[in-house]
mmCIF file of C-alpha atoms in Angstrom:
data_model
loop_
_atom_site.group_PDB
_atom_site.id
_atom_site.type_symbol
_atom_site.label_atom_id
_atom_site.label_comp_id
_atom_site.label_asym_id
_atom_site.label_seq_id
_atom_site.Cartn_x
_atom_site.Cartn_y
_atom_site.Cartn_z
ATOM 1 C CA MET A 5 70.633 108.146 88.566
ATOM 2 C CA LYS A 6 67.917 105.308 90.700
ATOM 3 C CA ALA A 7 68.155 101.531 90.342
ATOM 4 C CA ARG A 8 65.912 100.716 87.453
ATOM 5 C CA TRP A 9 64.218 97.891 89.834
ATOM 6 C CA SER A 10 61.273 98.878 92.045
ATOM 7 C CA LYS A 11 61.038 95.126 93.146
ATOM 8 C CA PRO A 12 63.093 92.858 95.270
ATOM 9 C CA ARG A 13 65.878 91.088 93.312
ATOM 10 C CA PRO A 14 67.020 87.688 93.961
ATOM 11 C CA TRP A 15 70.394 88.677 94.907
ATOM 12 C CA ASP A 16 69.180 91.120 96.962
ATOM 13 C CA ALA A 17 69.276 88.660 99.544
ATOM 14 C CA LEU A 18 73.315 88.362 99.380
ATOM 15 C CA GLN A 19 75.123 89.188 102.733
ATOM 16 C CA SER A 20 78.772 89.108 100.596
ATOM 17 C CA PHE A 21 79.851 90.294 97.080
ATOM 18 C CA LYS A 22 83.260 89.993 95.274
ATOM 19 C CA LEU A 23 83.951 92.258 92.174
ATOM 20 C CA LYS A 24 86.694 92.458 90.352
ATOM 21 C CA PHE A 25 87.442 94.891 87.335
ATOM 22 C CA THR A 26 89.801 93.745 84.233
ATOM 23 C CA ASP A 27 91.765 96.743 82.909
ATOM 24 C CA CYS A 28 89.079 98.765 80.675
ATOM 25 C CA LYS A 29 88.165 102.302 79.621
ATOM 26 C CA TRP A 30 86.301 104.016 82.930
ATOM 27 C CA ASN A 31 84.184 106.340 81.725
ATOM 28 C CA GLU A 32 82.068 107.015 84.931
ATOM 29 C CA LEU A 33 82.305 110.719 85.519
ATOM 30 C CA ASP A 34 79.058 111.397 86.837
ATOM 31 C CA PRO A 35 78.057 109.944 90.573
ATOM 32 C CA ASN A 36 74.726 109.939 89.768
ATOM 33 C CA ASP A 37 75.598 107.783 87.047
ATOM 34 C CA THR A 38 77.300 105.058 88.627
ATOM 35 C CA ILE A 39 77.154 101.037 88.378
ATOM 36 C CA TYR A 40 76.834 100.949 92.132
ATOM 37 C CA HIS A 41 73.456 101.911 92.616
ATOM 38 C CA HIS A 42 72.703 98.826 91.209
ATOM 39 C CA MET A 43 74.537 97.009 94.085
ATOM 40 C CA PRO A 44 72.709 94.647 96.266
ATOM 41 C CA PRO A 45 72.839 95.876 99.763
ATOM 42 C CA VAL A 46 75.702 93.423 101.503
ATOM 43 C CA THR A 47 77.231 93.747 104.512
ATOM 44 C CA SER A 48 80.838 92.550 102.914
ATOM 45 C CA LEU A 49 82.381 94.040 99.821
ATOM 46 C CA ASP A 50 85.598 93.008 98.008
ATOM 47 C CA LEU A 51 86.055 95.358 95.500
ATOM 48 C CA THR A 52 89.091 95.220 92.918
ATOM 49 C CA LEU A 53 89.502 97.926 90.386
ATOM 50 C CA PRO A 54 91.963 98.232 87.630
ATOM 51 C CA SER A 55 95.320 100.144 88.351
ATOM 52 C CA GLY A 56 95.025 103.755 87.846
ATOM 53 C CA LEU A 57 98.576 103.719 85.868
ATOM 54 C CA GLU A 58 97.182 101.205 83.258
ATOM 55 C CA VAL A 59 93.212 101.894 82.928
ATOM 56 C CA ASP A 60 92.057 104.250 79.779
ATOM 57 C CA THR A 61 90.208 107.269 80.768
ATOM 58 C CA ILE A 62 87.971 109.706 78.815
ATOM 59 C CA ASP A 63 90.715 112.448 80.277
ATOM 60 C CA ASP A 64 93.948 112.688 81.799
ATOM 61 C CA ASP A 65 92.408 113.752 85.404
ATOM 62 C CA TRP A 66 92.520 111.369 88.142
ATOM 63 C CA ILE A 67 89.852 108.441 88.388
ATOM 64 C CA LYS A 68 87.457 108.934 90.850
ATOM 65 C CA LEU A 69 85.557 106.170 93.108
ATOM 66 C CA TYR A 70 81.791 106.834 93.431
ATOM 67 C CA ILE A 71 80.256 104.540 95.621
ATOM 68 C CA PRO A 72 76.746 105.642 97.490
ATOM 69 C CA SER A 73 76.905 106.639 100.833
ATOM 70 C CA GLN A 74 73.520 104.537 101.652
ATOM 71 C CA PHE A 75 75.078 101.358 100.339
ATOM 72 C CA LEU A 76 78.488 102.178 102.396
ATOM 73 C CA VAL A 77 76.938 102.846 105.803
ATOM 74 C CA ASN A 78 75.587 98.834 105.456
ATOM 75 C CA LEU A 79 79.242 97.591 105.095
ATOM 76 C CA SER A 80 80.777 95.631 108.143
ATOM 77 C CA THR A 81 83.715 94.266 105.992
ATOM 78 C CA LEU A 82 85.494 96.186 102.982
ATOM 79 C CA GLU A 83 88.395 94.782 100.943
ATOM 80 C CA LEU A 84 89.447 97.717 98.470
ATOM 81 C CA THR A 85 92.193 97.188 95.838
ATOM 82 C CA CYS A 86 92.395 100.746 94.498
ATOM 83 C CA ASP A 87 94.884 103.184 93.611
ATOM 84 C CA TRP A 88 92.580 105.878 92.420
ATOM 85 C CA HIS A 89 92.269 109.576 93.146
ATOM 86 C CA PRO A 90 93.448 109.423 96.905
ATOM 87 C CA ALA A 91 90.347 111.885 97.923
ATOM 88 C CA SER A 92 87.551 109.960 96.812
ATOM 89 C CA ILE A 93 89.506 106.449 98.663
ATOM 90 C CA LEU A 94 89.052 108.815 101.946
ATOM 91 C CA THR A 95 85.665 110.232 101.062
ATOM 92 C CA THR A 96 84.240 106.396 100.665
ATOM 93 C CA LEU A 97 86.037 105.826 103.593
ATOM 94 C CA GLN A 98 84.222 108.256 105.491
ATOM 95 C CA SER A 99 80.726 106.746 104.648
ATOM 96 C CA CYS A 100 81.776 103.545 106.519
ATOM 97 C CA THR A 101 80.653 104.143 110.095
ATOM 98 C CA SER A 102 79.675 100.480 110.409
ATOM 99 C CA LEU A 103 82.893 98.856 108.873
ATOM 100 C CA GLN A 104 84.375 96.652 111.391
ATOM 101 C CA ASN A 105 86.974 95.052 109.237
ATOM 102 C CA LEU A 106 89.258 97.127 106.278
ATOM 103 C CA THR A 107 91.691 96.060 104.095
ATOM 104 C CA VAL A 108 93.155 98.788 101.620
ATOM 105 C CA ALA A 109 95.201 97.541 98.782
ATOM 106 C CA LEU A 110 97.176 100.553 97.071
ATOM 107 C CA ARG A 111 99.344 98.639 94.684
ATOM 108 C CA GLY A 112 102.425 100.503 95.499
ATOM 109 C CA ASN A 113 101.485 103.512 93.343
ATOM 110 C CA PRO A 114 104.396 106.089 94.037
ATOM 111 C CA ASP A 115 101.946 108.829 92.871
ATOM 112 C CA LEU A 116 99.326 108.549 95.636
ATOM 113 C CA SER A 117 99.484 111.031 98.572
ATOM 114 C CA PHE A 118 97.318 111.008 101.443
ATOM 115 C CA LYS A 119 98.465 114.062 103.375
ATOM 116 C CA ARG A 120 95.379 116.210 104.768
ATOM 117 C CA GLU A 121 96.878 118.985 102.193
ATOM 118 C CA THR A 122 95.966 117.291 99.050
ATOM 119 C CA LEU A 123 92.527 116.393 99.983
ATOM 120 C CA ASP A 124 89.427 117.903 98.311
ATOM 121 C CA GLY A 125 88.105 118.940 101.728
ATOM 122 C CA PRO A 126 88.935 119.431 105.175
ATOM 123 C CA LEU A 127 89.055 116.561 107.428
ATOM 124 C CA PRO A 128 87.850 116.759 111.347
ATOM 125 C CA GLU A 129 90.615 117.884 113.687
ATOM 126 C CA ASP A 130 90.531 114.103 115.387
ATOM 127 C CA GLY A 131 91.005 112.838 111.731
ATOM 128 C CA LEU A 132 88.649 110.208 109.738
ATOM 129 C CA LEU A 133 86.463 108.777 112.277
ATOM 130 C CA LEU A 134 85.780 104.724 111.413
ATOM 131 C CA PRO A 135 84.091 104.461 115.034
ATOM 132 C CA ARG A 136 83.468 100.407 115.011
ATOM 133 C CA LEU A 137 87.068 99.586 113.226
ATOM 134 C CA ARG A 138 88.287 96.201 114.745
ATOM 135 C CA THR A 139 90.615 95.024 111.901
ATOM 136 C CA LEU A 140 92.673 97.245 109.861
ATOM 137 C CA ARG A 141 94.901 95.897 106.828
ATOM 138 C CA LEU A 142 97.093 97.693 104.528
ATOM 139 C CA ARG A 143 98.604 96.323 101.864
ATOM 140 C CA TYR A 144 101.333 96.934 99.215
ATOM 141 C CA ALA A 145 101.377 100.445 100.219
ATOM 142 C CA ALA A 146 104.559 102.727 99.765
ATOM 143 C CA VAL A 147 105.872 103.809 103.123
ATOM 144 C CA SER A 148 104.728 107.344 102.928
ATOM 145 C CA ASN A 149 101.378 106.290 102.277
ATOM 146 C CA ILE A 150 101.212 104.042 105.311
ATOM 147 C CA SER A 151 102.605 106.989 107.308
ATOM 148 C CA GLU A 152 99.706 109.283 106.138
ATOM 149 C CA ILE A 153 97.068 106.654 106.289
ATOM 150 C CA LEU A 154 97.831 105.993 109.916
ATOM 151 C CA ASP A 155 98.132 109.783 110.630
ATOM 152 C CA ILE A 156 94.484 110.301 109.282
ATOM 153 C CA VAL A 157 92.338 107.759 110.733
ATOM 154 C CA ASN A 158 90.890 107.628 114.112
ATOM 155 C CA THR A 159 89.988 104.620 115.295
ATOM 156 C CA PRO A 160 88.957 104.167 118.979
ATOM 157 C CA SER A 161 87.990 100.111 118.485
ATOM 158 C CA LEU A 162 91.234 98.968 116.619
ATOM 159 C CA GLU A 163 92.255 95.854 118.036
ATOM 160 C CA GLU A 164 94.483 94.562 114.750
ATOM 161 C CA LEU A 165 96.561 96.234 112.753
ATOM 162 C CA ASP A 166 98.271 94.164 109.908
ATOM 163 C CA VAL A 167 100.790 96.388 107.613
ATOM 164 C CA ASN A 168 102.498 94.863 104.512
ATOM 165 C CA PHE A 169 105.123 97.232 102.821
ATOM 166 C CA GLU A 170 105.229 96.991 99.129
ATOM 167 C CA MET A 171 108.084 95.077 97.702
ATOM 168 C CA LEU A 172 110.510 97.117 96.002
ATOM 169 C CA ASP A 173 112.614 96.086 92.427
ATOM 170 C CA ASP A 174 114.410 93.050 92.556
ATOM 171 C CA GLY A 175 112.667 92.028 95.582
ATOM 172 C CA ILE A 176 114.264 94.949 98.066
ATOM 173 C CA LYS A 177 111.930 95.085 100.938
ATOM 174 C CA SER A 178 111.017 99.262 102.094
ATOM 175 C CA THR A 179 112.950 100.702 104.397
ATOM 176 C CA ILE A 180 111.023 102.467 107.001
ATOM 177 C CA SER A 181 111.905 104.872 109.604
ATOM 178 C CA GLY A 182 109.866 106.921 111.751
ATOM 179 C CA PHE A 183 107.134 103.848 112.437
ATOM 180 C CA ASP A 184 106.836 104.064 116.026
ATOM 181 C CA GLU A 185 105.818 107.785 115.638
ATOM 182 C CA ASP A 186 103.145 106.390 113.408
ATOM 183 C CA ILE A 187 101.836 103.991 115.331
ATOM 184 C CA LEU A 188 102.053 105.561 118.917
ATOM 185 C CA ASP A 189 100.514 108.636 117.243
ATOM 186 C CA LEU A 190 97.422 106.338 116.237
ATOM 187 C CA ILE A 191 97.100 104.723 119.346
ATOM 188 C CA GLU A 192 97.046 108.265 121.389
ATOM 189 C CA ARG A 193 94.941 109.657 118.574
ATOM 190 C CA SER A 194 92.562 107.058 118.671
ATOM 191 C CA LYS A 195 92.534 105.701 122.451
ATOM 192 C CA CYS A 196 92.412 102.329 121.304
ATOM 193 C CA ASN A 197 93.537 99.119 122.859
ATOM 194 C CA LEU A 198 95.804 97.420 120.003
ATOM 195 C CA ARG A 199 95.777 93.609 120.695
ATOM 196 C CA ARG A 200 97.435 91.978 117.112
ATOM 197 C CA LEU A 201 100.347 93.595 115.454
ATOM 198 C CA LYS A 202 101.353 92.311 112.277
ATOM 199 C CA ILE A 203 104.420 93.889 110.144
ATOM 200 C CA HIS A 204 105.218 92.293 106.985
ATOM 201 C CA MET A 205 108.173 93.035 104.207
ATOM 202 C CA ALA A 206 110.255 96.066 106.060
ATOM 203 C CA VAL A 207 113.296 96.781 107.336
ATOM 204 C CA PHE A 208 113.803 98.719 110.480
ATOM 205 C CA SER A 209 116.380 101.417 109.604
ATOM 206 C CA ASP A 210 116.795 101.700 113.595
ATOM 207 C CA SER A 211 116.059 98.378 115.414
ATOM 208 C CA GLU A 212 115.281 100.591 118.482
ATOM 209 C CA GLU A 213 111.896 102.306 116.709
ATOM 210 C CA LEU A 214 110.460 98.289 116.880
ATOM 211 C CA LYS A 215 111.794 98.361 120.526
ATOM 212 C CA THR A 216 110.087 101.417 121.109
ATOM 213 C CA ILE A 217 106.600 100.194 119.329
ATOM 214 C CA LEU A 218 107.039 96.646 121.654
ATOM 215 C CA LYS A 219 107.611 98.969 124.918
ATOM 216 C CA ASN A 220 104.410 100.912 124.639
ATOM 217 C CA LEU A 221 102.244 98.296 123.408
ATOM 218 C CA PRO A 222 101.410 96.178 126.709
ATOM 219 C CA SER A 223 98.208 95.129 125.704
ATOM 220 C CA LEU A 224 99.504 93.333 122.781
ATOM 221 C CA THR A 225 98.599 89.265 122.403
ATOM 222 C CA HIS A 226 99.702 88.398 119.139
ATOM 223 C CA LEU A 227 102.616 89.918 117.402
ATOM 224 C CA LEU A 228 104.264 88.909 113.494
ATOM 225 C CA LEU A 229 107.006 90.056 112.088
ATOM 226 C CA ASN A 230 106.905 88.302 108.329
ATOM 227 C CA ASN A 231 109.882 89.013 106.135
ATOM 228 C CA THR A 232 110.940 92.167 108.529
ATOM 229 C CA ILE A 233 114.753 92.945 109.270
ATOM 230 C CA PHE A 234 115.793 94.250 112.452
ATOM 231 C CA ASP A 235 118.685 93.616 115.246
ATOM 232 C CA LEU A 236 117.442 90.660 117.346
ATOM 233 C CA GLU A 237 119.459 92.058 119.813
ATOM 234 C CA ILE A 238 116.749 94.233 121.007
ATOM 235 C CA PHE A 239 115.051 91.159 122.479
ATOM 236 C CA ARG A 240 118.199 91.431 125.220
ATOM 237 C CA ASP A 241 116.736 94.509 126.736
ATOM 238 C CA LEU A 242 113.106 93.870 125.973
ATOM 239 C CA ARG A 243 113.404 90.447 128.120
ATOM 240 C CA CYS A 244 114.939 92.360 131.065
ATOM 241 C CA ASN A 245 111.648 94.803 131.277
ATOM 242 C CA GLU A 246 108.425 93.985 132.171
ATOM 243 C CA ILE A 247 106.922 94.349 128.499
ATOM 244 C CA LEU A 248 103.991 92.976 126.783
ATOM 245 C CA PRO A 249 102.604 91.017 129.883
ATOM 246 C CA HIS A 250 99.604 89.337 128.127
ATOM 247 C CA LEU A 251 101.432 88.024 124.521
ATOM 248 C CA LYS A 252 99.876 84.635 123.910
ATOM 249 C CA VAL A 253 101.046 84.290 119.979
ATOM 250 C CA PHE A 254 104.751 85.374 118.819
ATOM 251 C CA GLU A 255 105.169 84.612 115.295
ATOM 252 C CA ILE A 256 109.034 85.796 113.411
ATOM 253 C CA PHE A 257 108.992 84.325 109.880
ATOM 254 C CA ASP A 258 112.152 84.886 107.156
ATOM 255 C CA CYS A 259 114.197 86.764 109.734
ATOM 256 C CA PRO A 260 117.440 86.804 108.315
ATOM 257 C CA THR A 261 120.273 86.038 110.919
ATOM 258 C CA SER A 262 124.337 85.100 111.028
ATOM 259 C CA ASP A 263 124.837 85.299 114.744
ATOM 260 C CA ASN A 264 124.005 82.119 117.378
ATOM 261 C CA ARG A 265 124.259 84.612 120.028
ATOM 262 C CA LYS A 266 121.260 86.595 118.915
ATOM 263 C CA LEU A 267 119.325 83.653 117.989
ATOM 264 C CA ASP A 268 119.916 82.785 121.851
ATOM 265 C CA MET A 269 118.460 86.222 123.029
ATOM 266 C CA LEU A 270 115.257 85.394 120.976
ATOM 267 C CA CYS A 271 114.994 82.288 122.730
ATOM 268 C CA GLN A 272 115.553 83.519 126.330
ATOM 269 C CA PHE A 273 112.911 85.783 125.193
ATOM 270 C CA SER A 274 110.175 83.400 124.557
ATOM 271 C CA GLU A 275 111.337 81.587 127.980
ATOM 272 C CA VAL A 276 109.908 84.367 130.006
ATOM 273 C CA TYR A 277 106.576 83.600 128.994
ATOM 274 C CA VAL A 278 106.554 79.797 130.293
ATOM 275 C CA ARG A 279 104.056 79.209 133.029
ATOM 276 C CA TRP A 280 107.177 76.864 134.966
ATOM 277 C CA SER A 281 110.215 77.202 136.543
ATOM 278 C CA PHE A 282 112.304 74.187 135.566
ATOM 279 C CA GLY A 283 114.935 72.129 137.738
ATOM 280 C CA LYS A 284 117.295 69.074 136.557
ATOM 281 C CA GLY A 285 115.562 66.913 134.353
ATOM 282 C CA LEU A 286 113.074 69.445 133.808
ATOM 283 C CA GLU A 287 110.837 68.424 136.742
ATOM 284 C CA ILE A 288 108.337 71.310 137.804
ATOM 285 C CA ILE A 289 109.845 73.239 140.695
ATOM 286 C CA ARG A 290 107.291 75.951 141.361
ATOM 287 C CA GLU A 291 104.322 77.225 139.173
ATOM 288 C CA GLU A 292 104.638 80.885 138.360
ATOM 289 C CA ARG A 293 103.042 83.680 135.920
ATOM 290 C CA PRO A 294 99.868 81.970 135.662
ATOM 291 C CA ASP A 295 98.893 84.836 133.397
ATOM 292 C CA ARG A 296 101.715 84.548 131.375
ATOM 293 C CA ALA A 297 101.667 81.815 129.215
ATOM 294 C CA MET A 298 102.336 82.042 125.539
ATOM 295 C CA LYS A 299 99.950 79.814 123.533
ATOM 296 C CA LYS A 300 101.989 79.577 120.110
ATOM 297 C CA LEU A 301 105.597 80.174 119.490
ATOM 298 C CA TYR A 302 106.440 80.238 115.767
ATOM 299 C CA VAL A 303 110.156 80.925 114.195
ATOM 300 C CA THR A 304 111.465 80.517 110.683
ATOM 301 C CA LEU A 305 115.199 81.949 109.947
ATOM 302 C CA ARG A 306 116.866 82.475 106.870
ATOM 303 C CA GLU A 307 120.260 81.233 107.081
ATOM 304 C CA PRO A 308 123.050 82.899 105.620
ATOM 305 C CA VAL A 309 125.670 81.038 107.548
ATOM 306 C CA PRO A 310 124.527 77.781 109.362
ATOM 307 C CA LEU A 311 122.754 78.358 112.976
ATOM 308 C CA ASP A 312 122.752 76.228 115.712
ATOM 309 C CA PHE A 313 119.251 75.274 116.633
ATOM 310 C CA ASP A 314 119.631 72.856 119.618
ATOM 311 C CA ARG A 315 118.673 75.265 121.754
ATOM 312 C CA LEU A 316 115.710 76.435 120.316
ATOM 313 C CA GLU A 317 114.867 73.103 119.758
ATOM 314 C CA HIS A 318 115.144 71.733 123.212
ATOM 315 C CA SER A 319 113.076 74.698 124.549
ATOM 316 C CA GLY A 320 110.563 73.595 122.001
ATOM 317 C CA VAL A 321 110.391 70.063 123.311
ATOM 318 C CA LYS A 322 110.293 71.481 127.039
ATOM 319 C CA PHE A 323 107.282 73.494 126.100
ATOM 320 C CA ARG A 324 105.476 71.315 124.224
ATOM 321 C CA ARG A 325 105.754 68.481 127.332
ATOM 322 C CA LEU A 326 104.645 71.005 130.106
ATOM 323 C CA ASP A 327 103.000 73.849 129.192
ATOM 324 C CA GLY A 328 100.887 72.596 126.235
ATOM 325 C CA MET A 329 102.526 75.057 123.937
ATOM 326 C CA GLU A 330 102.242 74.860 120.082
ATOM 327 C CA VAL A 331 105.934 75.522 118.822
ATOM 328 C CA ARG A 332 107.457 75.077 115.447
ATOM 329 C CA PHE A 333 111.077 76.156 114.739
ATOM 330 C CA CYS A 334 112.930 75.919 111.413
ATOM 331 C CA SER A 335 115.403 77.572 109.049
ATOM 332 C CA ILE A 336 115.519 77.982 105.389
ATOM 333 C CA PRO A 337 118.563 78.624 102.812
ATOM 334 C CA HIS A 338 118.884 82.195 102.137
ATOM 335 C CA ASP A 339 117.835 81.805 98.361
ATOM 336 C CA THR A 340 114.331 79.506 99.173
ATOM 337 C CA TRP A 341 111.388 81.256 98.220
ATOM 338 C CA PRO A 342 108.277 81.177 99.359
ATOM 339 C CA PRO A 343 109.358 80.777 102.765
ATOM 340 C CA PRO A 344 107.672 77.429 104.394
ATOM 341 C CA HIS A 345 105.342 79.382 106.423
ATOM 342 C CA LEU A 346 103.944 80.781 103.169
ATOM 343 C CA ILE A 347 103.034 77.829 101.705
ATOM 344 C CA ASP A 348 100.061 76.852 103.796
ATOM 345 C CA ASN A 349 99.335 79.878 105.574
ATOM 346 C CA ASP A 350 97.786 83.311 104.418
ATOM 347 C CA TYR A 351 99.542 86.064 105.951
#
């Protein structure tokens, strides 16, 4: 169906558009008869669709997403909250050849599958190409869905990967396994230069996987681990190796620990990135590692037992006084929600 307006409309000048559908009966079964033909030609779209588990349909089949390719090709930013037919989601993304920023929220729908063999048609051997994509954010997605999506996309311009796993019943975080292979396979397939990695709401079944990821991403400038459980002892080995030489921002939020020795490892790891060497009384002995100066260090730890923060607090003062580093350390009781870093910041 062609748009009914032949003359320019006032809203055709819009650059961004946010559209949210509430629960309703969905009866769009024909791609040629869809409301999206009447959308203004925006470059930024924030689209929230009703849950596929709750919306009423004419039949019992999967709800499919029909957005004209001539509309999608203009998008540079897309935020899509949708747990409808996986093939139609990927078909939608396939038309977004100008996309630079993509956020996909899947609501943790357990029935979704993005495996290649479940799709309507074959994908290119090298994956679903998003040639200009710089930022990829996956929100509230099952572990299997995140693995499948990372296995499908090809993102040669990708700089930031931001993954938020679904929260299970009773606040239980998702346990992930093989995530190191998912990320490193994506990097190898795409030949991209990943600079920012953010992981939320996850439990590493094997902390060696996180260590493997960090050892193989020397281009990282920003690392965020939020509500992510792993063994802090990995920082012992990471400190001894020449890894993450360009790291500027390190944020670790809400990581439980009951071992002050492991907390000290985190501090020692951070000290590797200080530009100066210090003598007694914090006088500067010599300048070294001029290219390895971290700009921000944020740490929030959840306390199963009281922790000794003296070492961290002392280092924080040192960084602020002599290196211009922005440092923030705090601990929170185990039953505090939301964590302090989530009150004023959107992660």
